[in-house]
PDB file of C-alpha atoms and ligand atoms in Angstrom:
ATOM      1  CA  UNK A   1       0.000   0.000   0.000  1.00  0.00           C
ATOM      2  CA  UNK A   2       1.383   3.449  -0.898  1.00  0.00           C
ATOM      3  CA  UNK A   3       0.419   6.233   1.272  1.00  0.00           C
ATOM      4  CA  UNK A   4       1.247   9.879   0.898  1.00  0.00           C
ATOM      5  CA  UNK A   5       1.355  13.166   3.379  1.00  0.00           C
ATOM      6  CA  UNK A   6       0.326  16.838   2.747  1.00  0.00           C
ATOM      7  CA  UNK A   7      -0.042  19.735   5.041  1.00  0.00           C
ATOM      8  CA  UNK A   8      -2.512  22.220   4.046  1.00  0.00           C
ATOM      9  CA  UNK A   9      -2.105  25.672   5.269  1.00  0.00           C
ATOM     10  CA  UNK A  10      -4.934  28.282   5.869  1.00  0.00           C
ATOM     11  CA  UNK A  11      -5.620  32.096   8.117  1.00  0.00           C
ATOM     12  CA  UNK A  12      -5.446  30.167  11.456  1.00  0.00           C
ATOM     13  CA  UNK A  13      -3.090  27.222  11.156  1.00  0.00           C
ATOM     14  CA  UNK A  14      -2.733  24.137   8.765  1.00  0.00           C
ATOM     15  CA  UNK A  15      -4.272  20.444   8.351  1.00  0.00           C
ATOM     16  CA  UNK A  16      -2.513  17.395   7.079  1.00  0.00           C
ATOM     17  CA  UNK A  17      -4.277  14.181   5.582  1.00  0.00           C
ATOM     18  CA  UNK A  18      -2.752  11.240   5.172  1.00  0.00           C
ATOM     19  CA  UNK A  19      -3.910   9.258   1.904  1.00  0.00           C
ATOM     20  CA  UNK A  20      -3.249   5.242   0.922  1.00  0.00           C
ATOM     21  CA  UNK A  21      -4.116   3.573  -1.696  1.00  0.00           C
ATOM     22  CA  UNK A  22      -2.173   0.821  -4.198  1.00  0.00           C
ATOM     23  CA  UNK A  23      -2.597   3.224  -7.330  1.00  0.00           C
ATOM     24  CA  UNK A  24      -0.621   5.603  -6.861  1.00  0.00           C
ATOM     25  CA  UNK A  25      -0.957   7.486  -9.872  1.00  0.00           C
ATOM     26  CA  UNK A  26      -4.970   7.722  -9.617  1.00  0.00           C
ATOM     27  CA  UNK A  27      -4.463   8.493  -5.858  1.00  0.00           C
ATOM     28  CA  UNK A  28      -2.275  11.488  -6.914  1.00  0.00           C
ATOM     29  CA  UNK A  29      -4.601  12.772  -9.322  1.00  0.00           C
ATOM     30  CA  UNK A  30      -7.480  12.578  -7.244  1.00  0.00           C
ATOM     31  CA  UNK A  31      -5.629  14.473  -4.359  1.00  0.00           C
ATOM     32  CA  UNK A  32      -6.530  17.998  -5.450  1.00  0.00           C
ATOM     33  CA  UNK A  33     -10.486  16.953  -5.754  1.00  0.00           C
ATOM     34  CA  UNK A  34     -10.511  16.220  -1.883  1.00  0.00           C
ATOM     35  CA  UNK A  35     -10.075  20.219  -0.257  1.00  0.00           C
ATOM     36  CA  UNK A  36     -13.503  20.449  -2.509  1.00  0.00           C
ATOM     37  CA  UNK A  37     -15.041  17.389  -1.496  1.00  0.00           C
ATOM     38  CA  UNK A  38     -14.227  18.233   2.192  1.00  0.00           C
ATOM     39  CA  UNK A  39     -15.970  21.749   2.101  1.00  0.00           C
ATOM     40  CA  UNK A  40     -18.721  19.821  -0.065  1.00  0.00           C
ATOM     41  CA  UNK A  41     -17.865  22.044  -2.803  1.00  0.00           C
ATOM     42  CA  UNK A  42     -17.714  19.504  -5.520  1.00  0.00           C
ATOM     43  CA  UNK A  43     -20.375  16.552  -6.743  1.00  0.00           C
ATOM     44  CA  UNK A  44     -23.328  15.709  -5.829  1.00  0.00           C
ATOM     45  CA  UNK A  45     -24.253  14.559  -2.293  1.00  0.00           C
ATOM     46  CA  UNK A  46     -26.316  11.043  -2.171  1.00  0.00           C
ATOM     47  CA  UNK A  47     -28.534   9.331   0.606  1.00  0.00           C
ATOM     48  CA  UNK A  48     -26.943   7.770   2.806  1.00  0.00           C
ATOM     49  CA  UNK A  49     -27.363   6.659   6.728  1.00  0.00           C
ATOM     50  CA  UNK A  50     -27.543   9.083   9.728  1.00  0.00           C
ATOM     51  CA  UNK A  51     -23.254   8.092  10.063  1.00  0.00           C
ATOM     52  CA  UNK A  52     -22.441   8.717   6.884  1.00  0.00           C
ATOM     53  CA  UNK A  53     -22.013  11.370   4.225  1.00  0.00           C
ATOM     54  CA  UNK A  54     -21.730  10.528   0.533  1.00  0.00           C
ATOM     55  CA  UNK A  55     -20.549  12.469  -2.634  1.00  0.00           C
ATOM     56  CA  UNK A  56     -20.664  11.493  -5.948  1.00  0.00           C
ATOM     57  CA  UNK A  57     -18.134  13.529  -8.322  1.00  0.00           C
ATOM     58  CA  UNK A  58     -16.061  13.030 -11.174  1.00  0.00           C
ATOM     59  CA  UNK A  59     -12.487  13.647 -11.105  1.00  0.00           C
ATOM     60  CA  UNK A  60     -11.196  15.836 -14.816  1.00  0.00           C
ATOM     61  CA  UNK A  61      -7.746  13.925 -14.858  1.00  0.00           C
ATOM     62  CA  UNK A  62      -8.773  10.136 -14.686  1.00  0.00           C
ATOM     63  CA  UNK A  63     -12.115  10.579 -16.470  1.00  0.00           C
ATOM     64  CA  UNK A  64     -13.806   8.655 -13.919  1.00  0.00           C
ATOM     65  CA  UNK A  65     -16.746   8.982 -11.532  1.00  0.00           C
ATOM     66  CA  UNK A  66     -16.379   8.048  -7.967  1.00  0.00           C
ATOM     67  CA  UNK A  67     -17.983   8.356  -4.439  1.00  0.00           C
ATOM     68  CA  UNK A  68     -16.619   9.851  -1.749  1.00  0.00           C
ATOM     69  CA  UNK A  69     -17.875   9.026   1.540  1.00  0.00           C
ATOM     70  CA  UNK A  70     -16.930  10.047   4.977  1.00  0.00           C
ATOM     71  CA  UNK A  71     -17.472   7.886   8.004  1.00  0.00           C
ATOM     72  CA  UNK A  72     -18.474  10.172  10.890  1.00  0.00           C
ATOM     73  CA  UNK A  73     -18.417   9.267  14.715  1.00  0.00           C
ATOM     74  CA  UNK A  74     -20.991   7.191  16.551  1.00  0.00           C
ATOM     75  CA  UNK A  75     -19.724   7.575  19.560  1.00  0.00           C
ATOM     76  CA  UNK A  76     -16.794   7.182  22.088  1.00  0.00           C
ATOM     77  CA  UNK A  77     -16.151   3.564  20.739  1.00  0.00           C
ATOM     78  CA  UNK A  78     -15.466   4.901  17.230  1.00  0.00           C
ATOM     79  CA  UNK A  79     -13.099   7.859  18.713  1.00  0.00           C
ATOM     80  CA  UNK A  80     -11.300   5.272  20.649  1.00  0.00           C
ATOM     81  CA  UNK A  81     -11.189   2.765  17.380  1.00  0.00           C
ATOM     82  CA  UNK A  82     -10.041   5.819  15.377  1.00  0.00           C
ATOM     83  CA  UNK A  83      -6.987   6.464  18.014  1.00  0.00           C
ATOM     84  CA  UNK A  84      -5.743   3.002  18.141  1.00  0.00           C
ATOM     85  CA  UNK A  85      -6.070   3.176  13.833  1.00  0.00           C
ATOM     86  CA  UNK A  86      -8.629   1.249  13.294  1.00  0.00           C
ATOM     87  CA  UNK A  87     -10.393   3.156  10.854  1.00  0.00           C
ATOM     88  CA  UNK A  88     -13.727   1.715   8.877  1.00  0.00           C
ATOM     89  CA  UNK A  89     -12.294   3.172   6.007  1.00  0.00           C
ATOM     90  CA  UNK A  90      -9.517   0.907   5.980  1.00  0.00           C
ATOM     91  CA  UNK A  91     -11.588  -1.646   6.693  1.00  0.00           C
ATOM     92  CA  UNK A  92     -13.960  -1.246   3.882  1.00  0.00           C
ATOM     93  CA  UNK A  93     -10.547  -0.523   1.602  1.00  0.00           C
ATOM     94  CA  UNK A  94      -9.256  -3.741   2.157  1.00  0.00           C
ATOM     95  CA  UNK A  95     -12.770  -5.873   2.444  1.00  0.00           C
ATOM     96  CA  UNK A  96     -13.439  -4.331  -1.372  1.00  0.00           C
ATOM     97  CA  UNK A  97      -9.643  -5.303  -2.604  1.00  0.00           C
ATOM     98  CA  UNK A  98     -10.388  -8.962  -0.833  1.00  0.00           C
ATOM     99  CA  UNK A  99     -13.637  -8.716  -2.514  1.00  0.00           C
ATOM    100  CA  UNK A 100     -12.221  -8.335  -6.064  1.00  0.00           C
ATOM    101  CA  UNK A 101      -9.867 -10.635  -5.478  1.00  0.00           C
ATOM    102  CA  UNK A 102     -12.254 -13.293  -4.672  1.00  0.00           C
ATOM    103  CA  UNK A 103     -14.298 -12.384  -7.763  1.00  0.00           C
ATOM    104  CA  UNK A 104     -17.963 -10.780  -6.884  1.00  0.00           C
ATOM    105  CA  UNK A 105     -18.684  -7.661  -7.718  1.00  0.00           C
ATOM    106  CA  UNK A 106     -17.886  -4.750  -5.706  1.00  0.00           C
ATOM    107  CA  UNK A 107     -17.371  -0.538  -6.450  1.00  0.00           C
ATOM    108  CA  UNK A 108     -13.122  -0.758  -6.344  1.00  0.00           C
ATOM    109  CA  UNK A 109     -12.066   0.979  -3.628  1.00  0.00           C
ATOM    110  CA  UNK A 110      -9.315   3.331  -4.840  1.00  0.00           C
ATOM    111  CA  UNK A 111      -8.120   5.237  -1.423  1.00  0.00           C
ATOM    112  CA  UNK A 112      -8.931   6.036   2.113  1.00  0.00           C
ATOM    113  CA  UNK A 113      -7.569   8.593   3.955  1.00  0.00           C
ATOM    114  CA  UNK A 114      -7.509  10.263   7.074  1.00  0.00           C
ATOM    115  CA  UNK A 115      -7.357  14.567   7.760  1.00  0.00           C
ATOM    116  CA  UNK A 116      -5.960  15.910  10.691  1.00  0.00           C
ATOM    117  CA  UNK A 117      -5.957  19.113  12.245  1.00  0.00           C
ATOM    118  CA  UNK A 118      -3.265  19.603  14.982  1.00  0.00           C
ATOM    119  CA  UNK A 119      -3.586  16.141  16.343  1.00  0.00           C
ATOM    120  CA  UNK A 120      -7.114  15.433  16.132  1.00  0.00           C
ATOM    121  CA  UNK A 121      -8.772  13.565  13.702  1.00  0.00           C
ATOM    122  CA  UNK A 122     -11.329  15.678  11.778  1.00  0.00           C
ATOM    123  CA  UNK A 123     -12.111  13.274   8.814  1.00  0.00           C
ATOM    124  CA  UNK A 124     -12.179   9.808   7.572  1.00  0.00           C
ATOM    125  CA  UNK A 125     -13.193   8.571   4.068  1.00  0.00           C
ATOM    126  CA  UNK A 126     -13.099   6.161   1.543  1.00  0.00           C
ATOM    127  CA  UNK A 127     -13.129   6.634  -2.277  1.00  0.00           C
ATOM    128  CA  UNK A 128     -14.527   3.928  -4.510  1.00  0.00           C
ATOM    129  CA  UNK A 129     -15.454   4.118  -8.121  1.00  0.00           C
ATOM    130  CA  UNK A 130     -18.895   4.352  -9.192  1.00  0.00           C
ATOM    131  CA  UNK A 131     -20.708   1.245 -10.721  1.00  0.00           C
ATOM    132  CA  UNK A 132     -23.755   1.308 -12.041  1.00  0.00           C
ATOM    133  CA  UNK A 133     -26.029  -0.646 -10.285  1.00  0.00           C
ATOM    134  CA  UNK A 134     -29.198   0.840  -9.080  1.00  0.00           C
ATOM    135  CA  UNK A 135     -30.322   0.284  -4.988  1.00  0.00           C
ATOM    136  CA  UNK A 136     -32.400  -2.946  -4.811  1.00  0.00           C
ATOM    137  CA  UNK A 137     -35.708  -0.954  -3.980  1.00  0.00           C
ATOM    138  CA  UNK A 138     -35.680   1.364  -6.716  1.00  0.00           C
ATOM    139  CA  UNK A 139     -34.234  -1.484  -9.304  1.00  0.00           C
ATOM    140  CA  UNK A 140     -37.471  -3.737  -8.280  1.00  0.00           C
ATOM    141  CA  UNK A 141     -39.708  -1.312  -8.478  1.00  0.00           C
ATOM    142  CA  UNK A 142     -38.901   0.197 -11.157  1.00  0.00           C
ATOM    143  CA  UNK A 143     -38.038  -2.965 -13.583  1.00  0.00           C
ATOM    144  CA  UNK A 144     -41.255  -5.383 -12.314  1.00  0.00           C
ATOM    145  CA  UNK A 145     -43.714  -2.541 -11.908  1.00  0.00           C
ATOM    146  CA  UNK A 146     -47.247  -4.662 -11.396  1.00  0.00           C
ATOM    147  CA  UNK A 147     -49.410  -5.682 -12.730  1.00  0.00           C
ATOM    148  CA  UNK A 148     -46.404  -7.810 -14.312  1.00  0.00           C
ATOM    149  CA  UNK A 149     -46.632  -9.740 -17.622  1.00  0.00           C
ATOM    150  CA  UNK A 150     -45.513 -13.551 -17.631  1.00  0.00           C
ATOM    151  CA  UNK A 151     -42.457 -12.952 -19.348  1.00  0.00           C
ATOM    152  CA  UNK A 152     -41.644 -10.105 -16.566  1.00  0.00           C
ATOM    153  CA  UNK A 153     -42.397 -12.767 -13.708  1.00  0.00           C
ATOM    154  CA  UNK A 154     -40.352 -15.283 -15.885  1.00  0.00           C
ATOM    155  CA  UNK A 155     -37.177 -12.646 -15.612  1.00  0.00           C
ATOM    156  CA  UNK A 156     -37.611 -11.491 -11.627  1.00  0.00           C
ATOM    157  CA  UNK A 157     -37.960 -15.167 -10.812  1.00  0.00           C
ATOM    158  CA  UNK A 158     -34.017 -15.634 -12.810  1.00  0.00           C
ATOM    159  CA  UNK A 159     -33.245 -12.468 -11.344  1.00  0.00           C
ATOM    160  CA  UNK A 160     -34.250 -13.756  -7.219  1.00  0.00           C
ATOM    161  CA  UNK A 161     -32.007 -17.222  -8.608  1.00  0.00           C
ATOM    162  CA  UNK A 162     -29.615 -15.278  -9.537  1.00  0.00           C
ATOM    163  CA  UNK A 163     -29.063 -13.584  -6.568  1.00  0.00           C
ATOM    164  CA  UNK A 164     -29.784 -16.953  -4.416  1.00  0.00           C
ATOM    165  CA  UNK A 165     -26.835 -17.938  -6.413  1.00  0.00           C
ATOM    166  CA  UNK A 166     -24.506 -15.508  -6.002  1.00  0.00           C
ATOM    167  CA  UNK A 167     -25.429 -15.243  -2.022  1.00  0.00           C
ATOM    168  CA  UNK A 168     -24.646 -18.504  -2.176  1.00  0.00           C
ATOM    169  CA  UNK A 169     -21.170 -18.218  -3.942  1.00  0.00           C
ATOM    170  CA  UNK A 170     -20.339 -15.537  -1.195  1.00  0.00           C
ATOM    171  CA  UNK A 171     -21.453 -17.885   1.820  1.00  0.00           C
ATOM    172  CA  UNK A 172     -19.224 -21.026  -0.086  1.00  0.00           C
ATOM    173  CA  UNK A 173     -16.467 -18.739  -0.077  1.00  0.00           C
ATOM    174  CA  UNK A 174     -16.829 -18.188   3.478  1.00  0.00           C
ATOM    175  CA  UNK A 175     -17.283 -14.208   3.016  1.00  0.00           C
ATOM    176  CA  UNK A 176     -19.641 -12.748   5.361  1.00  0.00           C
ATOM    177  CA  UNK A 177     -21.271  -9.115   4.962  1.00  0.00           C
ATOM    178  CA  UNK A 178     -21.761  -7.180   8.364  1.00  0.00           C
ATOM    179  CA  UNK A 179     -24.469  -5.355   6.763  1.00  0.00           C
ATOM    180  CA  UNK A 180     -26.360  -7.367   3.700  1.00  0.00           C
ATOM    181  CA  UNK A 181     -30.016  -5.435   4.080  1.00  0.00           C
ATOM    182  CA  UNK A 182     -30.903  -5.386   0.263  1.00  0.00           C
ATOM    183  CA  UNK A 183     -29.792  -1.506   0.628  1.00  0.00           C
ATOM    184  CA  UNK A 184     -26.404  -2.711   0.510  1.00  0.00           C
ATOM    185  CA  UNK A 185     -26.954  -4.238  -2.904  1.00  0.00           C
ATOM    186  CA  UNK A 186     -27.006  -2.386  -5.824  1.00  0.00           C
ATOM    187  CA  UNK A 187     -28.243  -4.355  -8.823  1.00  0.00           C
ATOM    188  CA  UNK A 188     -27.487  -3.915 -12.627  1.00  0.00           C
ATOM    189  CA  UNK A 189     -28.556  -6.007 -16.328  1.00  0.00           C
ATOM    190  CA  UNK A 190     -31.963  -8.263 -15.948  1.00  0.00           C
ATOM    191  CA  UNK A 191     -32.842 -12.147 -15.585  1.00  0.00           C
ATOM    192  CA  UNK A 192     -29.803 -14.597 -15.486  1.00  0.00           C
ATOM    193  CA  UNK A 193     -27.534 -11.648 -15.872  1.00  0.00           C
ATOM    194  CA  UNK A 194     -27.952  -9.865 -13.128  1.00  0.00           C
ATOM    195  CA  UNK A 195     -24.882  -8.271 -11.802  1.00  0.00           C
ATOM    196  CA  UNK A 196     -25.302  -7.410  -7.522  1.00  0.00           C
ATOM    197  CA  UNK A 197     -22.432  -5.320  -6.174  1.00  0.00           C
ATOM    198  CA  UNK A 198     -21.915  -5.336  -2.857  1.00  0.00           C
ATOM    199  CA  UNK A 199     -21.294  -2.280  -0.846  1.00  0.00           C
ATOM    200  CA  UNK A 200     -20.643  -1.095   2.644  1.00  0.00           C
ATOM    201  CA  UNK A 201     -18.075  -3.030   3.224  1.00  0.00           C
ATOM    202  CA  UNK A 202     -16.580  -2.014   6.639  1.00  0.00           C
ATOM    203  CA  UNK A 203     -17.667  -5.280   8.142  1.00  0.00           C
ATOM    204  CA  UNK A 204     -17.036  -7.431   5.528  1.00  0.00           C
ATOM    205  CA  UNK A 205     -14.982 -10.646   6.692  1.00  0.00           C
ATOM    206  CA  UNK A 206     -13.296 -13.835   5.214  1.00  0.00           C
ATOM    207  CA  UNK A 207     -13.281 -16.681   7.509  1.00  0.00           C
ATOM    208  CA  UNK A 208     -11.990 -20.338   6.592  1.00  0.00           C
ATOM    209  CA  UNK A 209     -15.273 -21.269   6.974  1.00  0.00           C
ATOM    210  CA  UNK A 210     -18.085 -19.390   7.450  1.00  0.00           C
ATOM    211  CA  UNK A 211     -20.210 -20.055  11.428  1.00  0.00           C
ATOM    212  CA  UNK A 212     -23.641 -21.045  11.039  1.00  0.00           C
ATOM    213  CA  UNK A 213     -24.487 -18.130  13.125  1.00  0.00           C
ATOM    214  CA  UNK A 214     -23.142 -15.810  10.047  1.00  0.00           C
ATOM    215  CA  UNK A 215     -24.843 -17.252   7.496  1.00  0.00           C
ATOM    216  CA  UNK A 216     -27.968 -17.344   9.701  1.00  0.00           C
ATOM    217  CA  UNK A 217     -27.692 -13.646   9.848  1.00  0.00           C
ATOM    218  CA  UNK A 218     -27.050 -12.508   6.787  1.00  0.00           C
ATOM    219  CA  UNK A 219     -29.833 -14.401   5.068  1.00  0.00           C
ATOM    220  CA  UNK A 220     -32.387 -12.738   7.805  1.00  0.00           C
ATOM    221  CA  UNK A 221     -31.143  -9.007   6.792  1.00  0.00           C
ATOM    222  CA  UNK A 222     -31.601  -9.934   3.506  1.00  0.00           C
ATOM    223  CA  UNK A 223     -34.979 -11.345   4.440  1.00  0.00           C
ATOM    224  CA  UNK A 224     -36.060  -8.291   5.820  1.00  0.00           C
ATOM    225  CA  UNK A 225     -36.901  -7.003   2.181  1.00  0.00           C
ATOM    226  CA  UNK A 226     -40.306  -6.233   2.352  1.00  0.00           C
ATOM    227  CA  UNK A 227     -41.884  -5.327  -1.134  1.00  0.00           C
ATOM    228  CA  UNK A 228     -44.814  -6.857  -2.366  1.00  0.00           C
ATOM    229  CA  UNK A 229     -43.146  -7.646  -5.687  1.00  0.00           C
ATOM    230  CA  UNK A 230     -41.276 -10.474  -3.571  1.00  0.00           C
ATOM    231  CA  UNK A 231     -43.608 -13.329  -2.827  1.00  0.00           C
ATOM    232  CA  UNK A 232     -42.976 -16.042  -0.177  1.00  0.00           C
ATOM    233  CA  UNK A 233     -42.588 -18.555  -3.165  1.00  0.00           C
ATOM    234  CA  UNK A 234     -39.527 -16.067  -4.369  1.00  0.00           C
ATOM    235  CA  UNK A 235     -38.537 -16.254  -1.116  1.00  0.00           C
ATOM    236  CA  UNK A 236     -38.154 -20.154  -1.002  1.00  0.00           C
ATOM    237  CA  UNK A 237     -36.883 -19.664  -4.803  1.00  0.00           C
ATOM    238  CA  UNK A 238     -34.076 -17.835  -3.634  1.00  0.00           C
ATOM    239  CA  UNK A 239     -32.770 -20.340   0.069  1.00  0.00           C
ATOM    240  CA  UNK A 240     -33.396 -22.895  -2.930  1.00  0.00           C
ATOM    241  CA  UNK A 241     -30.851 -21.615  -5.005  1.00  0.00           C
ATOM    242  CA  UNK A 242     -28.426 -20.742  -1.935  1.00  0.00           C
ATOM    243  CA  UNK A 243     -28.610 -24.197  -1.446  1.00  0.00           C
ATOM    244  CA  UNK A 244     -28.029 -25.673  -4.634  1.00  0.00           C
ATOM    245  CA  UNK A 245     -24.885 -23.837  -4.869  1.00  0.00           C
ATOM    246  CA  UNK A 246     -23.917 -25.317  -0.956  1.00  0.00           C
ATOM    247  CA  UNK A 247     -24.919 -28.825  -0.944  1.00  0.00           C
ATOM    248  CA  UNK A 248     -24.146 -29.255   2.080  1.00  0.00           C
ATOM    249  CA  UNK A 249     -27.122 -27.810   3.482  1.00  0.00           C
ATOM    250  CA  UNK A 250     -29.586 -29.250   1.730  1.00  0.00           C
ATOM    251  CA  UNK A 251     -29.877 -32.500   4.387  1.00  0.00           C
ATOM    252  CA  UNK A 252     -31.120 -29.619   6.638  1.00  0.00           C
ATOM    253  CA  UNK A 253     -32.626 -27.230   4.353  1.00  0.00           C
ATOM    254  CA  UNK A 254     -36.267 -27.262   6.281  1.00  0.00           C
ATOM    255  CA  UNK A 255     -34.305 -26.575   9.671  1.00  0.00           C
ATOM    256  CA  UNK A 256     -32.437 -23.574   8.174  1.00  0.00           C
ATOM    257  CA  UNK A 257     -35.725 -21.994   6.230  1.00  0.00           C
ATOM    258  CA  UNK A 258     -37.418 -22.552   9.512  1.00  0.00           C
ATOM    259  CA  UNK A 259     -34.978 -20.628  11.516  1.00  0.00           C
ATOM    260  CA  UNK A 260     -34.721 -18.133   8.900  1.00  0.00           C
ATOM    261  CA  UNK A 261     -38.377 -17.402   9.196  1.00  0.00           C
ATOM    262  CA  UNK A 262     -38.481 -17.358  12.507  1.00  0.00           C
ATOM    263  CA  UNK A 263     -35.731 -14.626  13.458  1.00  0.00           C
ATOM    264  CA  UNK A 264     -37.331 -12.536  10.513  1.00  0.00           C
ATOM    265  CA  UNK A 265     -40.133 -12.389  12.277  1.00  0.00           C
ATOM    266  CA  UNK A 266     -38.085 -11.517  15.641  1.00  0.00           C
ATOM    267  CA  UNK A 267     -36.731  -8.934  14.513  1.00  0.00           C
ATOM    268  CA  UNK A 268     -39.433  -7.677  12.878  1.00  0.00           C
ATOM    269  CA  UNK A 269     -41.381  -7.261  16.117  1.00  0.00           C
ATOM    270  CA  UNK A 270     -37.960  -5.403  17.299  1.00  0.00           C
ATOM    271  CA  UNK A 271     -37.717  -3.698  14.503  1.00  0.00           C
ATOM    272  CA  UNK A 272     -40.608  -2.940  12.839  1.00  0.00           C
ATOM    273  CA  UNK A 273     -39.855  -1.156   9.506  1.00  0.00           C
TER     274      UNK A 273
HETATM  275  N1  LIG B 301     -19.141   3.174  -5.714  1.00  0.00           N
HETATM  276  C1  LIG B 301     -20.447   3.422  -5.765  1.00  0.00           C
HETATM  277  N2  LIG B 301     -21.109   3.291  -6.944  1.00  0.00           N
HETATM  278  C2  LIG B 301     -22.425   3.576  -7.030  1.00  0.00           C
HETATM  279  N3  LIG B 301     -23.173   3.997  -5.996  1.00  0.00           N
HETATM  280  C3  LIG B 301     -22.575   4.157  -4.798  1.00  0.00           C
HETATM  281  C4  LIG B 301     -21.192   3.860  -4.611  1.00  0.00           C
HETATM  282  N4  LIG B 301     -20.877   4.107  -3.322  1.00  0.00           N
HETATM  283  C5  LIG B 301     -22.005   4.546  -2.732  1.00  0.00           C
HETATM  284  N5  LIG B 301     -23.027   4.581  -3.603  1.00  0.00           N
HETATM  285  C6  LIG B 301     -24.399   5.074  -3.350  1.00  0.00           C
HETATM  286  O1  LIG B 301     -24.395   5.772  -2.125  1.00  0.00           O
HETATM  287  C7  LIG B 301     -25.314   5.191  -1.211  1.00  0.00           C
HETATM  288  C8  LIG B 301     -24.746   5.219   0.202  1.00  0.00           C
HETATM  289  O2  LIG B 301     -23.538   4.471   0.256  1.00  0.00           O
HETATM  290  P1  LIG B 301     -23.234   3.415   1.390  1.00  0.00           P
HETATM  291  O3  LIG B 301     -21.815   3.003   1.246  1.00  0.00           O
HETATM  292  O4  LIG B 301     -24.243   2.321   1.391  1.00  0.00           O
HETATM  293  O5  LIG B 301     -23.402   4.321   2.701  1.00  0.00           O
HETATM  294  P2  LIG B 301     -24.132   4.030   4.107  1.00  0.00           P
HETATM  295  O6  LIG B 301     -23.091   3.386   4.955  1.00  0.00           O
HETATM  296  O7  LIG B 301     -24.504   5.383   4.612  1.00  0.00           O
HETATM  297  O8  LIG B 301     -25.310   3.148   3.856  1.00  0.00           O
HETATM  298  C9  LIG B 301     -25.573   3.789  -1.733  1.00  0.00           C
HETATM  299  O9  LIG B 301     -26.859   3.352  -1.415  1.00  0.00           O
HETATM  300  C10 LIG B 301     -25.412   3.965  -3.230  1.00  0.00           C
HETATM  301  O10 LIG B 301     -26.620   4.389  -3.805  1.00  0.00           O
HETATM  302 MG1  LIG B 302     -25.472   1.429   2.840  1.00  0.00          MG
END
């Protein structure tokens, strides 16, 4: 990883930021870009959570569009995280690169950086290039609108495989995703092709293998998805195609569906949407 220094002077003192990346080149180009993005003077700023703050802009040297997103503080814990370097930039840096590496579909993450002023920490953020998948919600709605024609249901129903599939590949590969509400999915093409990029990656882990209690939870978040485009029969369509892809389960596929169903349901009641 290549990381770089600059101090910044202005009227009543100077910051520094610290950038790293392993493109050096695009890192360096995209370095003037960030005193705009900082003072939101550039781009265009995106939804996001209550912790976050997300730009979209396009940088004149590289020709590319990226996002820029800052992680702000939710609390002591992250202050005290953020002292002892453990930044959720970084973390969602290096969960995209192992992400890539292991061949699903993710924005690449091209730096993360940190600004400073004096000695405190005023700013951390991540840069990733855009992709263009659309947010599940949006892509469902908009592409099956109802009433849908049989060749539409046809498509959504290789579209929910698809993504049972590719869930599926992520689980085998013992990848789990801190955060996989269908908000953390952006979607692109239709039917078998369906491309799903996953983002927010700050909690994103390899393991050898992956714990039951993992997979458990990741298949409830995306569970939670409550349109009315998604029928329970999609539903089973989907754990169906999870487990044709990991075999292994299928011995105990009504225990896991069961389970699945049921902590939905719990934390629907605690969290009801
Ligand atoms: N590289 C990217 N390409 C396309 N869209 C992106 C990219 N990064 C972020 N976004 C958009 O910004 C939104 C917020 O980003 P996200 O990383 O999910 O932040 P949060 O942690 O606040 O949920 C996403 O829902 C998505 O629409
Ligand atoms: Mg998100």
């Amino acid at each position: 990883m290549t990381k770089i220094l600059y101090k910044k002077n202005f009227t009543f003192g100077y910051f520094r930021v610290i950038l790293y990346s392993y493109n050096l080149e695009e890192m360096l180009k995209i370095k003037d870009d960030l005193i705009d993005l900082f003072e939101k003077k550039k781009g265009a700023s995106v939804k996001s959570s209550s912790f976050t703050s997300v730009i979209k802009f396009a940088n004149n040297e590289t020709n590319r569009v990226y996002y820029y997103k800052e992680f702000l503080n939710r609390g002591v814990k992250d202050i005290l995280k953020n002292l002892f370097g453990f930044y959720r930039a970084k973390k969602a840096f290096k969960a995209g690169h192992m992400l890539l590496r292991e061949n699903f579909h993710t924005p690449r993450p091209v730096l993360f950086g940190i600004k400073k002023k004096y000695f405190f920490i005023s700013k951390i953020f991540l840069i990733t290039e855009s992709v263009d998948g659309e947010r599940t919600y949006e892509y469902i709605k908009k592409y099956y609108k109802m009433p849908m024609s049989s060749e539409l249901i046809k498509e959504k129903r290789s579209m929910i495989c698809a993504a049972g599939k590719e869930i599926g590949r992520l689980h085998k590969s013992g990848i789990f995703h801190g955060d996989l509400r269908v908000g953390n999915i952006l979607i692109s093409g239709a039917g078998d092709n369906t491309r799903f990029f996953f983002i927010d990656n700050e909690r994103t882990v390899k393991k050898n293998r992956l714990p039951e209690k993992y997979r458990l939870k990741n298949l409830v978040q995306l569970n939670m998805l409550g349109l009315s485009h998604i029928s329970r029969t999609d539903r089973l369509r989907f754990i169906l195609s999870y487990i044709g892809v990991n075999p292994g389960l299928s011995e105990t596929k009504k225990t896991l569906i069961r389970k699945i169903v049921f902590l939905t349901n719990k934390r629907k009641k605690q969290k009801p949407s």
